[in-house]
PDB file of N, CA and C in Angstrom:
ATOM      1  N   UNK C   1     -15.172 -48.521  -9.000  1.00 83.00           N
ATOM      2  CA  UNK C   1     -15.111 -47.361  -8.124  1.00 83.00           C
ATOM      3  C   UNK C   1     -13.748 -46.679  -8.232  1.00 83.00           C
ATOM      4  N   UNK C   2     -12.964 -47.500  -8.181  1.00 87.00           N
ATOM      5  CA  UNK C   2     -11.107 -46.688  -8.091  1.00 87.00           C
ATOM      6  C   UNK C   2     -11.207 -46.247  -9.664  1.00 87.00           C
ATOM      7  N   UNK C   3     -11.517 -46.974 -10.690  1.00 91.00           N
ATOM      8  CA  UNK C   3     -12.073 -46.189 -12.197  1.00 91.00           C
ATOM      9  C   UNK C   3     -12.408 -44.974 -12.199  1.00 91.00           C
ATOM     10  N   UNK C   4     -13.545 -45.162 -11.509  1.00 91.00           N
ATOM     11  CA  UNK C   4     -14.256 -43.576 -11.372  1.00 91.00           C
ATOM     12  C   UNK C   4     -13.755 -42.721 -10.671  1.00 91.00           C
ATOM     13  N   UNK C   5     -12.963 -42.822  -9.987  1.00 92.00           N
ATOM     14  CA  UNK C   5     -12.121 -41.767  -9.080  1.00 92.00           C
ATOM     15  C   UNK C   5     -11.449 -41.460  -9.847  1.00 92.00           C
ATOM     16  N   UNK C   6     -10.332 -42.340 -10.725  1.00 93.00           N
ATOM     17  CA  UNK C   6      -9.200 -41.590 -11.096  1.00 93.00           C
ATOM     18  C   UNK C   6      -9.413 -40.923 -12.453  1.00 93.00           C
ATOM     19  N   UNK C   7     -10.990 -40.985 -13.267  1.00 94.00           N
ATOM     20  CA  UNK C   7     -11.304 -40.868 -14.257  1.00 94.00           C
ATOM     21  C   UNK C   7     -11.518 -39.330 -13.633  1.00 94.00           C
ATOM     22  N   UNK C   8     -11.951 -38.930 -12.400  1.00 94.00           N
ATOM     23  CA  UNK C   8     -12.549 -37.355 -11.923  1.00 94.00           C
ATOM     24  C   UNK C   8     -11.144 -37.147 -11.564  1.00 94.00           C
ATOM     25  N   UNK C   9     -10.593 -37.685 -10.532  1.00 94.00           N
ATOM     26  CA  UNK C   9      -9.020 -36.908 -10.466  1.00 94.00           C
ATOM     27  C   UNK C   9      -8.448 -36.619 -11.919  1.00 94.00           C
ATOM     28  N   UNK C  10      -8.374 -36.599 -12.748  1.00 95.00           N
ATOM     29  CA  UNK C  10      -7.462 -36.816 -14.099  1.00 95.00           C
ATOM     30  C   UNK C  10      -8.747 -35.201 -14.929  1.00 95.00           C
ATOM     31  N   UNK C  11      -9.650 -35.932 -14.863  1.00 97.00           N
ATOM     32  CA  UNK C  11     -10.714 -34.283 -14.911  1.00 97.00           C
ATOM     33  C   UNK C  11     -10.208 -32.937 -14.247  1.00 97.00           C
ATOM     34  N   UNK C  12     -10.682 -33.067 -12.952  1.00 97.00           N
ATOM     35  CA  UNK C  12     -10.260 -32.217 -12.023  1.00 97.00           C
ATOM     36  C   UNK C  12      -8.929 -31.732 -12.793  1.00 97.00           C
ATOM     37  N   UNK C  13      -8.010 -32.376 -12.652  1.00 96.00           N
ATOM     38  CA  UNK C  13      -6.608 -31.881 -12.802  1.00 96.00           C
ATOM     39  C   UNK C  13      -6.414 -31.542 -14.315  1.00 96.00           C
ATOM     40  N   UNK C  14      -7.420 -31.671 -15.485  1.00 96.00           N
ATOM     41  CA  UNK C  14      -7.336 -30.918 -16.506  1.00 96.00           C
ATOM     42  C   UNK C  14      -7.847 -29.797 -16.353  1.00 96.00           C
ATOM     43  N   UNK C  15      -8.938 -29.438 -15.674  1.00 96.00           N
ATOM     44  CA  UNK C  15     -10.094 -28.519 -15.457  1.00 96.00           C
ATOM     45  C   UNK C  15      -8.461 -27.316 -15.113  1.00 96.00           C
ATOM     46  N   UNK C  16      -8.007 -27.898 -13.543  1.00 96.00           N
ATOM     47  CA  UNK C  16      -6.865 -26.695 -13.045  1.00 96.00           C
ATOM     48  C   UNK C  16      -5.843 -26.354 -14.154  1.00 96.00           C
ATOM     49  N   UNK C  17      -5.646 -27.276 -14.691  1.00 95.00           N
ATOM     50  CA  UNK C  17      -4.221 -26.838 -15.534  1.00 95.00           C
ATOM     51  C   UNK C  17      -5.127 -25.502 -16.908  1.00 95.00           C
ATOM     52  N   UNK C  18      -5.990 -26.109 -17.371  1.00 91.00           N
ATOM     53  CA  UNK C  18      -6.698 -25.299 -18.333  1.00 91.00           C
ATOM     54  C   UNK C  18      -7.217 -24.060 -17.794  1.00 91.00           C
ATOM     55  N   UNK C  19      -7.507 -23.778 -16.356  1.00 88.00           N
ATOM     56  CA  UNK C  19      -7.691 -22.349 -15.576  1.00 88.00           C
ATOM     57  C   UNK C  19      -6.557 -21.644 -15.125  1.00 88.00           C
ATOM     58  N   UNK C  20      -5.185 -22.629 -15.205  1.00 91.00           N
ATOM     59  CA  UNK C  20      -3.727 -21.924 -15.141  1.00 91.00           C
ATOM     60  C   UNK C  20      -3.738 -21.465 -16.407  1.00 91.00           C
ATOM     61  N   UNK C  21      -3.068 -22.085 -17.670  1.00 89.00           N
ATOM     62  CA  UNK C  21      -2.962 -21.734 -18.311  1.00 89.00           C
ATOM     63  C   UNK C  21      -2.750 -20.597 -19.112  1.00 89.00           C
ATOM     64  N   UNK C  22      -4.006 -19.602 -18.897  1.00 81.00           N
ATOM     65  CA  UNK C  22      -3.961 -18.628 -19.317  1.00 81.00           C
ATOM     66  C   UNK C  22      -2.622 -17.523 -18.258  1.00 81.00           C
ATOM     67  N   UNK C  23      -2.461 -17.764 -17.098  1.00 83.00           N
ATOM     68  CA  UNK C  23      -1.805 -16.790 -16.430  1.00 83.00           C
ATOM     69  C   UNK C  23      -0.511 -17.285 -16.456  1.00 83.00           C
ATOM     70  N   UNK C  24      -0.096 -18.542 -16.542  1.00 87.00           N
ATOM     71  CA  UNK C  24       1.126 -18.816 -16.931  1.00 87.00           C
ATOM     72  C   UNK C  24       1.488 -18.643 -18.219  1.00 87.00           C
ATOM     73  N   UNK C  25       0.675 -18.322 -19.282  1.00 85.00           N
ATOM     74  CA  UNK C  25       0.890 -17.686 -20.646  1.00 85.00           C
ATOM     75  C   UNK C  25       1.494 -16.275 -19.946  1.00 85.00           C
ATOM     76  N   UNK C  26       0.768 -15.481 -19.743  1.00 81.00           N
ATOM     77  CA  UNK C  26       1.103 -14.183 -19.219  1.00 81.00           C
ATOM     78  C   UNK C  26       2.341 -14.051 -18.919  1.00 81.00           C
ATOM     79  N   UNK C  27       2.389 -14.586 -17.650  1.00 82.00           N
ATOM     80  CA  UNK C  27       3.486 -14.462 -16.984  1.00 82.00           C
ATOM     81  C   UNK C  27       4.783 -14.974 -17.212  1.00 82.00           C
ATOM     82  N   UNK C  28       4.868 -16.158 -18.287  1.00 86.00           N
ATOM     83  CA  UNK C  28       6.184 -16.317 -19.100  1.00 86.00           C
ATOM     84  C   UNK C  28       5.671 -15.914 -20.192  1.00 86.00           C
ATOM     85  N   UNK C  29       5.376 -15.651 -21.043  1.00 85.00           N
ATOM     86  CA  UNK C  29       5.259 -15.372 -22.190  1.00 85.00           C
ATOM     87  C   UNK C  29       5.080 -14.400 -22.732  1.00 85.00           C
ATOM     88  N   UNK C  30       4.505 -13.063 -22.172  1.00 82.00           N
ATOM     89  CA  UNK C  30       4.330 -11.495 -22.147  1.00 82.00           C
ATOM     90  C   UNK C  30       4.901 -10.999 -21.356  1.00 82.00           C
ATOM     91  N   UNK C  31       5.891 -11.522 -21.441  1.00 81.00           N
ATOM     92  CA  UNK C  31       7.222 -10.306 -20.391  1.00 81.00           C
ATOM     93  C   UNK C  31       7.491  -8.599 -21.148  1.00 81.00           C
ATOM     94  N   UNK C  32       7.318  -7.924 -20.312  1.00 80.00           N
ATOM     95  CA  UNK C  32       7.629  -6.184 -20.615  1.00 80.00           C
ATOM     96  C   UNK C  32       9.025  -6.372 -21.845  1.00 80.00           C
ATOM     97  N   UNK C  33       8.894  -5.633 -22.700  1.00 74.00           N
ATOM     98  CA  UNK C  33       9.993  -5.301 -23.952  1.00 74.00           C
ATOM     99  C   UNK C  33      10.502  -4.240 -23.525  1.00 74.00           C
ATOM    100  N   UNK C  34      12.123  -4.091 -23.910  1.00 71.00           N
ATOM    101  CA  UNK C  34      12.753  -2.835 -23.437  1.00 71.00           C
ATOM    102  C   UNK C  34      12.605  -2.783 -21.890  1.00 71.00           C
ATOM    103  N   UNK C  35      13.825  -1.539 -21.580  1.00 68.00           N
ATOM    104  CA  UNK C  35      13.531  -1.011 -20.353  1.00 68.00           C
ATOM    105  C   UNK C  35      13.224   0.053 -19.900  1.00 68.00           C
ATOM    106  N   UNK C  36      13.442   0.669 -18.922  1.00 64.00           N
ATOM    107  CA  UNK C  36      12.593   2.170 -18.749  1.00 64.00           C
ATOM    108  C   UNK C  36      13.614   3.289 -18.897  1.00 64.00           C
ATOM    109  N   UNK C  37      12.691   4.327 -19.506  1.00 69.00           N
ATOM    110  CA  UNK C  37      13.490   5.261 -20.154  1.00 69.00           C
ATOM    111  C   UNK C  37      12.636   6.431 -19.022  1.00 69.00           C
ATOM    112  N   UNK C  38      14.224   7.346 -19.311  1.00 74.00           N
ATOM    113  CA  UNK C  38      14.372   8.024 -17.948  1.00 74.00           C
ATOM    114  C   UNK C  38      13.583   9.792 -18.442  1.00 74.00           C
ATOM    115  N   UNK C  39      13.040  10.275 -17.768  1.00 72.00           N
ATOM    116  CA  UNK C  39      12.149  11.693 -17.803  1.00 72.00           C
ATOM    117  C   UNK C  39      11.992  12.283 -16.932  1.00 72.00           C
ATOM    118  N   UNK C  40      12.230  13.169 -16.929  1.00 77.00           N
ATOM    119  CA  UNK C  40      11.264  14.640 -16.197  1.00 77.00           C
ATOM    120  C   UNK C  40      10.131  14.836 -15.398  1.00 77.00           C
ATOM    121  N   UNK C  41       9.736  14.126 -14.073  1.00 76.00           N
ATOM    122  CA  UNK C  41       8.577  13.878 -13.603  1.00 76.00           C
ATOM    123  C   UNK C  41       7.428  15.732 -13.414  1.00 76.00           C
ATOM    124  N   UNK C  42       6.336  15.642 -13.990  1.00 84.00           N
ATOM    125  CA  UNK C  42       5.957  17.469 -13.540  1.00 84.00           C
ATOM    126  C   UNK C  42       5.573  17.197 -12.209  1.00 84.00           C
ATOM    127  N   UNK C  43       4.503  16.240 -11.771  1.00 83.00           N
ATOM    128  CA  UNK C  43       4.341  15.820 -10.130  1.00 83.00           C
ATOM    129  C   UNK C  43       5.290  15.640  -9.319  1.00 83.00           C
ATOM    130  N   UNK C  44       5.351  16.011  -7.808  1.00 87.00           N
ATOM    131  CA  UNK C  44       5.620  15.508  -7.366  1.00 87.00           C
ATOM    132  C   UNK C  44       5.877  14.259  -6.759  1.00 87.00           C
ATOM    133  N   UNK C  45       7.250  13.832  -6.433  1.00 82.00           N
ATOM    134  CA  UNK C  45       6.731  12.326  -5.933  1.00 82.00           C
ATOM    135  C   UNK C  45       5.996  12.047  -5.357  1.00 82.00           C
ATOM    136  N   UNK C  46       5.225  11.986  -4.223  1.00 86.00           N
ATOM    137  CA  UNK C  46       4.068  11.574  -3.624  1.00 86.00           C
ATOM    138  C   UNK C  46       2.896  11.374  -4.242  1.00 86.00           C
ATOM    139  N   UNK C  47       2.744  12.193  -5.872  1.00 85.00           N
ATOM    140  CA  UNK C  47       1.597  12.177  -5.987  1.00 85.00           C
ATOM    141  C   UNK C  47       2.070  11.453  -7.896  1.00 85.00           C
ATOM    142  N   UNK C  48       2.986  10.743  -7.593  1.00 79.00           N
ATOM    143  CA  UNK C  48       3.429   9.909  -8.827  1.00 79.00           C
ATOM    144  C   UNK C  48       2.447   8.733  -8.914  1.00 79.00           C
ATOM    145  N   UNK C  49       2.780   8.568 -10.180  1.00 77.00           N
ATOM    146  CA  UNK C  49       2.037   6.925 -10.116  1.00 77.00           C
ATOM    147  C   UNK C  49       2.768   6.554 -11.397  1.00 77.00           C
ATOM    148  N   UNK C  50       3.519   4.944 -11.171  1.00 75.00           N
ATOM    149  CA  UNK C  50       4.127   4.484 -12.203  1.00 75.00           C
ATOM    150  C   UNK C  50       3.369   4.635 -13.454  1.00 75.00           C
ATOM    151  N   UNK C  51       4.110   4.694 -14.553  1.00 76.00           N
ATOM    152  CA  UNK C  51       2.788   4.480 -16.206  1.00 76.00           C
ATOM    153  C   UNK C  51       2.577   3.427 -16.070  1.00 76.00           C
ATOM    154  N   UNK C  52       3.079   2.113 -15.920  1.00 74.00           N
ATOM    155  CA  UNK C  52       3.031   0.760 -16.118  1.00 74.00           C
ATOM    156  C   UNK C  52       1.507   0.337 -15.136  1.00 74.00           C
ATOM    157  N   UNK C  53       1.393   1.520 -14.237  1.00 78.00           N
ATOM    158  CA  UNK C  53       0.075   1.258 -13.572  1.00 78.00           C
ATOM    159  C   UNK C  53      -0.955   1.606 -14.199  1.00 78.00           C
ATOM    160  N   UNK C  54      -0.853   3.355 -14.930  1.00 81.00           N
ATOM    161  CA  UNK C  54      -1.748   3.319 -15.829  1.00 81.00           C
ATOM    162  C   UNK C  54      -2.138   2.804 -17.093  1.00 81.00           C
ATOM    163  N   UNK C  55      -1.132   1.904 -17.799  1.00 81.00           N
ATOM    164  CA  UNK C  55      -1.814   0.688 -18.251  1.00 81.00           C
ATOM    165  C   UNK C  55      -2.565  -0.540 -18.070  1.00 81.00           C
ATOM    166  N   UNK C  56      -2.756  -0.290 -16.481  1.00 79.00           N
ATOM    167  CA  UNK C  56      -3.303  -1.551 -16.095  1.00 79.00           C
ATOM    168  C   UNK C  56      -4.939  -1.242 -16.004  1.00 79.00           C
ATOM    169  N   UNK C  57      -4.968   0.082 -15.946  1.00 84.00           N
ATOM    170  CA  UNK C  57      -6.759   0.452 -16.078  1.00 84.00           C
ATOM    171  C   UNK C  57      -7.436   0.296 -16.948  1.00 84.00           C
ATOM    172  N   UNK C  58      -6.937  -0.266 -18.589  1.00 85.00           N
ATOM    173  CA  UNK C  58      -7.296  -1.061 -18.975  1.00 85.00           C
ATOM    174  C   UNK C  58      -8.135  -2.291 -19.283  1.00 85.00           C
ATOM    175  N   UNK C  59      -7.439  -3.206 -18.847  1.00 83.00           N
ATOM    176  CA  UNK C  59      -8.264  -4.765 -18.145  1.00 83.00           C
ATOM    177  C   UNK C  59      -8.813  -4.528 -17.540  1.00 83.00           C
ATOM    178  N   UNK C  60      -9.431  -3.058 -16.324  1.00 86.00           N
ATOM    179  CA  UNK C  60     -10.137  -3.218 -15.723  1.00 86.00           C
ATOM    180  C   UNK C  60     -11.352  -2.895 -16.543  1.00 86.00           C
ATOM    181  N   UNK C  61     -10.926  -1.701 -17.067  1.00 89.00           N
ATOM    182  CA  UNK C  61     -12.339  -1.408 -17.898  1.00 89.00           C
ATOM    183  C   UNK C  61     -13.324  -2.407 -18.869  1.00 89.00           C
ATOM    184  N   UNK C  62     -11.747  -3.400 -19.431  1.00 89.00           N
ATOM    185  CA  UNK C  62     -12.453  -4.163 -20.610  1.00 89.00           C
ATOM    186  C   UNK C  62     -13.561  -5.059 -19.662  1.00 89.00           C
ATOM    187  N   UNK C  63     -13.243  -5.449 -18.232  1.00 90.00           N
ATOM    188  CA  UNK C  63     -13.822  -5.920 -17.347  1.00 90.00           C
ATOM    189  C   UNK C  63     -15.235  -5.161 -17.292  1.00 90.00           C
ATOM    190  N   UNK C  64     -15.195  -4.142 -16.747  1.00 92.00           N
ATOM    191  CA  UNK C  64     -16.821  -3.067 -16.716  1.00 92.00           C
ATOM    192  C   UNK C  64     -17.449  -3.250 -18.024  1.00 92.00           C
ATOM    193  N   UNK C  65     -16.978  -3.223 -19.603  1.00 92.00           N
ATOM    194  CA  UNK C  65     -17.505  -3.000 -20.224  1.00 92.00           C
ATOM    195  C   UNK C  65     -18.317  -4.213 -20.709  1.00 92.00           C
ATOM    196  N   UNK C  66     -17.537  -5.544 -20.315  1.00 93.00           N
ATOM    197  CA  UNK C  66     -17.748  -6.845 -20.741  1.00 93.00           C
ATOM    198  C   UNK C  66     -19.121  -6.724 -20.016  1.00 93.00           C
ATOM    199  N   UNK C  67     -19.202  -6.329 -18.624  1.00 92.00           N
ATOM    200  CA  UNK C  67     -20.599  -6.516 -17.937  1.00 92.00           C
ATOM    201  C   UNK C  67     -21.539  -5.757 -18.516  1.00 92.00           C
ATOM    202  N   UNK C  68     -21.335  -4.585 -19.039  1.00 93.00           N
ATOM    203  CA  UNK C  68     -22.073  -3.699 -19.723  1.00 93.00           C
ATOM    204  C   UNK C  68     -23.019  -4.807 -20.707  1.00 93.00           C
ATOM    205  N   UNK C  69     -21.681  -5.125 -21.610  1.00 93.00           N
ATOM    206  CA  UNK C  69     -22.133  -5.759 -22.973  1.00 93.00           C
ATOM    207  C   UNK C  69     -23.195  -6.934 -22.627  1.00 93.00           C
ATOM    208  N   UNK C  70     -22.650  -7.543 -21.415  1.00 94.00           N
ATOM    209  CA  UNK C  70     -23.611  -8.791 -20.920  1.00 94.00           C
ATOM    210  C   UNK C  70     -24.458  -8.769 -20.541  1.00 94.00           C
ATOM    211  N   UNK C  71     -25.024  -7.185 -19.860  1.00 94.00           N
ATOM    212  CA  UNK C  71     -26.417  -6.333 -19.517  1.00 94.00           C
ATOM    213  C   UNK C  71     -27.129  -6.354 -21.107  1.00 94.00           C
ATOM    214  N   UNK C  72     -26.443  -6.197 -21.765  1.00 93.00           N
ATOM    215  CA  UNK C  72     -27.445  -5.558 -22.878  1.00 93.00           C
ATOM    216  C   UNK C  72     -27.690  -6.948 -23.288  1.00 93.00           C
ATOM    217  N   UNK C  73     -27.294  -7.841 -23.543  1.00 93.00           N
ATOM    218  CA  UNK C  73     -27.613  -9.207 -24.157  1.00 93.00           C
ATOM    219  C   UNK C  73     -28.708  -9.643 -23.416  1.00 93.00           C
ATOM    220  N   UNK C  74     -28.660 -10.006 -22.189  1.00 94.00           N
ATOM    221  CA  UNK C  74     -29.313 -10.487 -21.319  1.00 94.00           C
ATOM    222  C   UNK C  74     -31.047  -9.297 -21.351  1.00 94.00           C
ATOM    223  N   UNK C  75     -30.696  -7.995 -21.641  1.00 94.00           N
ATOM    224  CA  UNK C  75     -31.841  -7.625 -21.802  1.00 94.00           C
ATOM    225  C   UNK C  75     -32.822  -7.405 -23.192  1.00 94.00           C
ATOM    226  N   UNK C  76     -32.253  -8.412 -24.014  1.00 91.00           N
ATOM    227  CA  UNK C  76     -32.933  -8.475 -25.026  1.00 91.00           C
ATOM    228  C   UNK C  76     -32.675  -9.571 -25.323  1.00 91.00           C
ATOM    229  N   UNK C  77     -32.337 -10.388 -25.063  1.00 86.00           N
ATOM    230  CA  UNK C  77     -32.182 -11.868 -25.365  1.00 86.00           C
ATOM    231  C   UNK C  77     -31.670 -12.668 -24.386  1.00 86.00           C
ATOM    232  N   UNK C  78     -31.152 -14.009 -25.180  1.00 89.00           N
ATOM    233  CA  UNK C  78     -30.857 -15.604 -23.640  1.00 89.00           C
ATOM    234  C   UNK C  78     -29.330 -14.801 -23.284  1.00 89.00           C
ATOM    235  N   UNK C  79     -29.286 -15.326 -22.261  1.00 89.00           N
ATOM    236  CA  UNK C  79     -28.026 -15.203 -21.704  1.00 89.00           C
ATOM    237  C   UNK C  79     -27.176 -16.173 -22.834  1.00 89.00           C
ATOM    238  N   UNK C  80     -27.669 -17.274 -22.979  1.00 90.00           N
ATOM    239  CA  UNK C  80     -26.463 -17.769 -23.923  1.00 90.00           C
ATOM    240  C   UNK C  80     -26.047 -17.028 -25.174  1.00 90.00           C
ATOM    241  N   UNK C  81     -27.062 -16.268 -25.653  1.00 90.00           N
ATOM    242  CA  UNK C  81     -25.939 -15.726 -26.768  1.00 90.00           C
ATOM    243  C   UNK C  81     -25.056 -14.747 -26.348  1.00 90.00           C
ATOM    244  N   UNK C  82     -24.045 -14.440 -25.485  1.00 92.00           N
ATOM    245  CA  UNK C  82     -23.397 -13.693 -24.767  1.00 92.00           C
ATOM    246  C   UNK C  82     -22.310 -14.659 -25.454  1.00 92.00           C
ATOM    247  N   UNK C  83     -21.146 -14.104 -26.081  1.00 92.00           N
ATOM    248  CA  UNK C  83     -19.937 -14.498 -26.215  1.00 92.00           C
ATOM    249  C   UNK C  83     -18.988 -14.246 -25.171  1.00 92.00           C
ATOM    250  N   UNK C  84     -18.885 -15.611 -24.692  1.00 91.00           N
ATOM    251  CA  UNK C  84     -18.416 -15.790 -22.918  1.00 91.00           C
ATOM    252  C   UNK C  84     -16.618 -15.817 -23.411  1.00 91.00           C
ATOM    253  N   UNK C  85     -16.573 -16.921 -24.334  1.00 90.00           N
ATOM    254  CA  UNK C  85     -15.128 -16.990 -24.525  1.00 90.00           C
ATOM    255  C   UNK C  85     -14.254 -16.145 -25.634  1.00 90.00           C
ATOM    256  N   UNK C  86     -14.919 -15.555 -26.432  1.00 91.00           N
ATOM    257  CA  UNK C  86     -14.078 -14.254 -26.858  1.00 91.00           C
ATOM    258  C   UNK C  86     -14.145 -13.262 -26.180  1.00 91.00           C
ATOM    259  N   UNK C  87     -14.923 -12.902 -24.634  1.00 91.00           N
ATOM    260  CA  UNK C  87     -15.091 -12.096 -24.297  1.00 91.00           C
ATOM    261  C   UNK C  87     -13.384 -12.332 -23.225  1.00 91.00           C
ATOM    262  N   UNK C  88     -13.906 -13.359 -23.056  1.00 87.00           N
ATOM    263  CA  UNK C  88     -12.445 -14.273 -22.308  1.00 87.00           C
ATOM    264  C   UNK C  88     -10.839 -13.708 -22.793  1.00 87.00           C
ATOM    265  N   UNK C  89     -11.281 -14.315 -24.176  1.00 86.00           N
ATOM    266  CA  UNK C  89     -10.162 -14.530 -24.876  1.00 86.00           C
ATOM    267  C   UNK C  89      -9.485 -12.724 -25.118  1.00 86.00           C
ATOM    268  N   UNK C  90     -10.131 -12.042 -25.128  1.00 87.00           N
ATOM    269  CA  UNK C  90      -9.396 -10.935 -25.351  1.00 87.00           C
ATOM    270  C   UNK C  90      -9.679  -9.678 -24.238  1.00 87.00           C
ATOM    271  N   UNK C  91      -9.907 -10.418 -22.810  1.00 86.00           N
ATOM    272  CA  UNK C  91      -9.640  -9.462 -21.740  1.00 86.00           C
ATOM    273  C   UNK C  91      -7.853 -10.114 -21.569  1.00 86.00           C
ATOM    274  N   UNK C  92      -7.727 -11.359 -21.877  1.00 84.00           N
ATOM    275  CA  UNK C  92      -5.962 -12.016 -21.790  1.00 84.00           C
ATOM    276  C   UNK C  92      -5.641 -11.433 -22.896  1.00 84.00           C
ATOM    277  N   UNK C  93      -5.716 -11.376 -23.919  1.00 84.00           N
ATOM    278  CA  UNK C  93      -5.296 -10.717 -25.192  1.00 84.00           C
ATOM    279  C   UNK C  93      -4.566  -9.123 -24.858  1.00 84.00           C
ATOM    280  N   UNK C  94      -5.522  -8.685 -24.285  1.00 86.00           N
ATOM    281  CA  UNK C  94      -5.151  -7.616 -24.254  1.00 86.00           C
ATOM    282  C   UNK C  94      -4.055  -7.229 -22.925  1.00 86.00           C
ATOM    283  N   UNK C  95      -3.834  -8.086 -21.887  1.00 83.00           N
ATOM    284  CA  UNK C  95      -3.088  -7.898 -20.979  1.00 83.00           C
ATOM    285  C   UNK C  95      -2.157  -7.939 -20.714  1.00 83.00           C
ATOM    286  N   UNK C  96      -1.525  -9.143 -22.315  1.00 83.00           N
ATOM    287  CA  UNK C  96      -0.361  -9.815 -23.016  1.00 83.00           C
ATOM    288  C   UNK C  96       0.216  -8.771 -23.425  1.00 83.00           C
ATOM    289  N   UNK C  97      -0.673  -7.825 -24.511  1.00 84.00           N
ATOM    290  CA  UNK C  97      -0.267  -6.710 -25.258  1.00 84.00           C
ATOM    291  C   UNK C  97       0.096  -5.966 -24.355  1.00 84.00           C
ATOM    292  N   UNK C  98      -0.640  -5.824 -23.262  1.00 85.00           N
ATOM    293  CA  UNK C  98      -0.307  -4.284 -22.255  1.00 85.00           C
ATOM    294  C   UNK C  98       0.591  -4.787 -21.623  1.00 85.00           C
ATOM    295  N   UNK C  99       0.918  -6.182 -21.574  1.00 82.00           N
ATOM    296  CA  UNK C  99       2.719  -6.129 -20.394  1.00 82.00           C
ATOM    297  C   UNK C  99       3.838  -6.005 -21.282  1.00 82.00           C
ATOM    298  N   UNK C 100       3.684  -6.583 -22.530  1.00 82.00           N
ATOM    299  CA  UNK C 100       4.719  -6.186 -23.644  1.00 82.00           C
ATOM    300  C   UNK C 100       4.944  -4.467 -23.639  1.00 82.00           C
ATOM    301  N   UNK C 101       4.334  -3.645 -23.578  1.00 83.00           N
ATOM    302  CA  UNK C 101       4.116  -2.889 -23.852  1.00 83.00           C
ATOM    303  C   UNK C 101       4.683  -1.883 -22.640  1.00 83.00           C
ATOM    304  N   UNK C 102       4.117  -2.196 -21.747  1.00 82.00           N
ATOM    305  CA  UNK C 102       4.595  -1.710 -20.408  1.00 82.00           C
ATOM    306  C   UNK C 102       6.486  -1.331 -20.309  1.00 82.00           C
ATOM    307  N   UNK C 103       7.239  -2.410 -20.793  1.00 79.00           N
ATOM    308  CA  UNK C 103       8.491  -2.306 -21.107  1.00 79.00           C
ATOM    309  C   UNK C 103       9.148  -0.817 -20.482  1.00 79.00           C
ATOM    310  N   UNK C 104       8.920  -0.038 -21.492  1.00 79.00           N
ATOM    311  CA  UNK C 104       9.591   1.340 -21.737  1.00 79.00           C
ATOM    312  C   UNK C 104       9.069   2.103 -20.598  1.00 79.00           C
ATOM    313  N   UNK C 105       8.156   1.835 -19.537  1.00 76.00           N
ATOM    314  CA  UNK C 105       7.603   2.605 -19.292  1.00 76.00           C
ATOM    315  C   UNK C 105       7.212   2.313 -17.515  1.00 76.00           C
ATOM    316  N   UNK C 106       8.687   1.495 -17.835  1.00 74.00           N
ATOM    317  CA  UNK C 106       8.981   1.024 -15.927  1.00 74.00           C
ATOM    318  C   UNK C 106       8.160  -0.538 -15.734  1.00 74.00           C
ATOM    319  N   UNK C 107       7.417  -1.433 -16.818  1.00 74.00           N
ATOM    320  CA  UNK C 107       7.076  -2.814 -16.638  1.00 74.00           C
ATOM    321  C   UNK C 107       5.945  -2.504 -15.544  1.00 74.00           C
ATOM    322  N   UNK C 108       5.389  -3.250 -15.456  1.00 73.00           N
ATOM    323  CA  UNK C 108       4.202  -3.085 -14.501  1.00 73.00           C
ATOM    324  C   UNK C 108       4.966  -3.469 -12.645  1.00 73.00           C
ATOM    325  N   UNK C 109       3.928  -2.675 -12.090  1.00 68.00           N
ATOM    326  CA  UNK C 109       4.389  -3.001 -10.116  1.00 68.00           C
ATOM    327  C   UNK C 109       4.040  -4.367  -9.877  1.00 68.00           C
ATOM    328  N   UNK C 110       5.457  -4.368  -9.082  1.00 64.00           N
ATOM    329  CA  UNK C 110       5.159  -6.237  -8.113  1.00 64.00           C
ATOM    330  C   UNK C 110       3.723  -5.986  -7.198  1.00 64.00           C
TER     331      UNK C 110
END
């Protein structure tokens, strides 16, 4: 019995570290490049919005589209052939790229 517990605790606690993972990649590892370079706003402030935000609409979309893509699978075939983990793998892919990227352009909002 104490076997089997610590055989699921030791699970469990791979399961969390492998669902961190990916965001502690992010978050040390895709830090913004450069810093922000200074311009000419045509808006007014009030009706500003950092760029570093409009890179973030992005991931959301790849998000909408992933469901899209998973509509169409699902309506012509099993749900399992849905590529779950490249679909995975490059909504982080791409978020890595967009905080690198963000850099010049004020880094993304706390």
């Amino acid at each position: 019995m104490k076997r089997l517990l610590k055989r699921a605790v030791g699970i469990l606690l791979l399961l969390v570290i492998g669902l961190l993972a990916p965001i502690g990649y992010i978050e040390l590892a895709c830090r913004p490049e450069g810093g922000g370079t200074e311009y000419a706003a045509i808006l007014p402030p009030d009706q500003h919005r950092p760029e570093g935000r409009t890179l973030l609409t992005y991931p959301e979309w790849h998000i909408v589209h992933a469901y899209d893509d998973y509509a169409k699978v699902i309506s012509t075939g099993d749900p399992h052939d849905y590529k779950y983990l490249p679909t995975i793998g490059g909504f982080w892919a791409s978020l890595c790229s967009l905080s690198k990227a963000s850099g010049p352009h004020g880094g993304f909002p706390s």
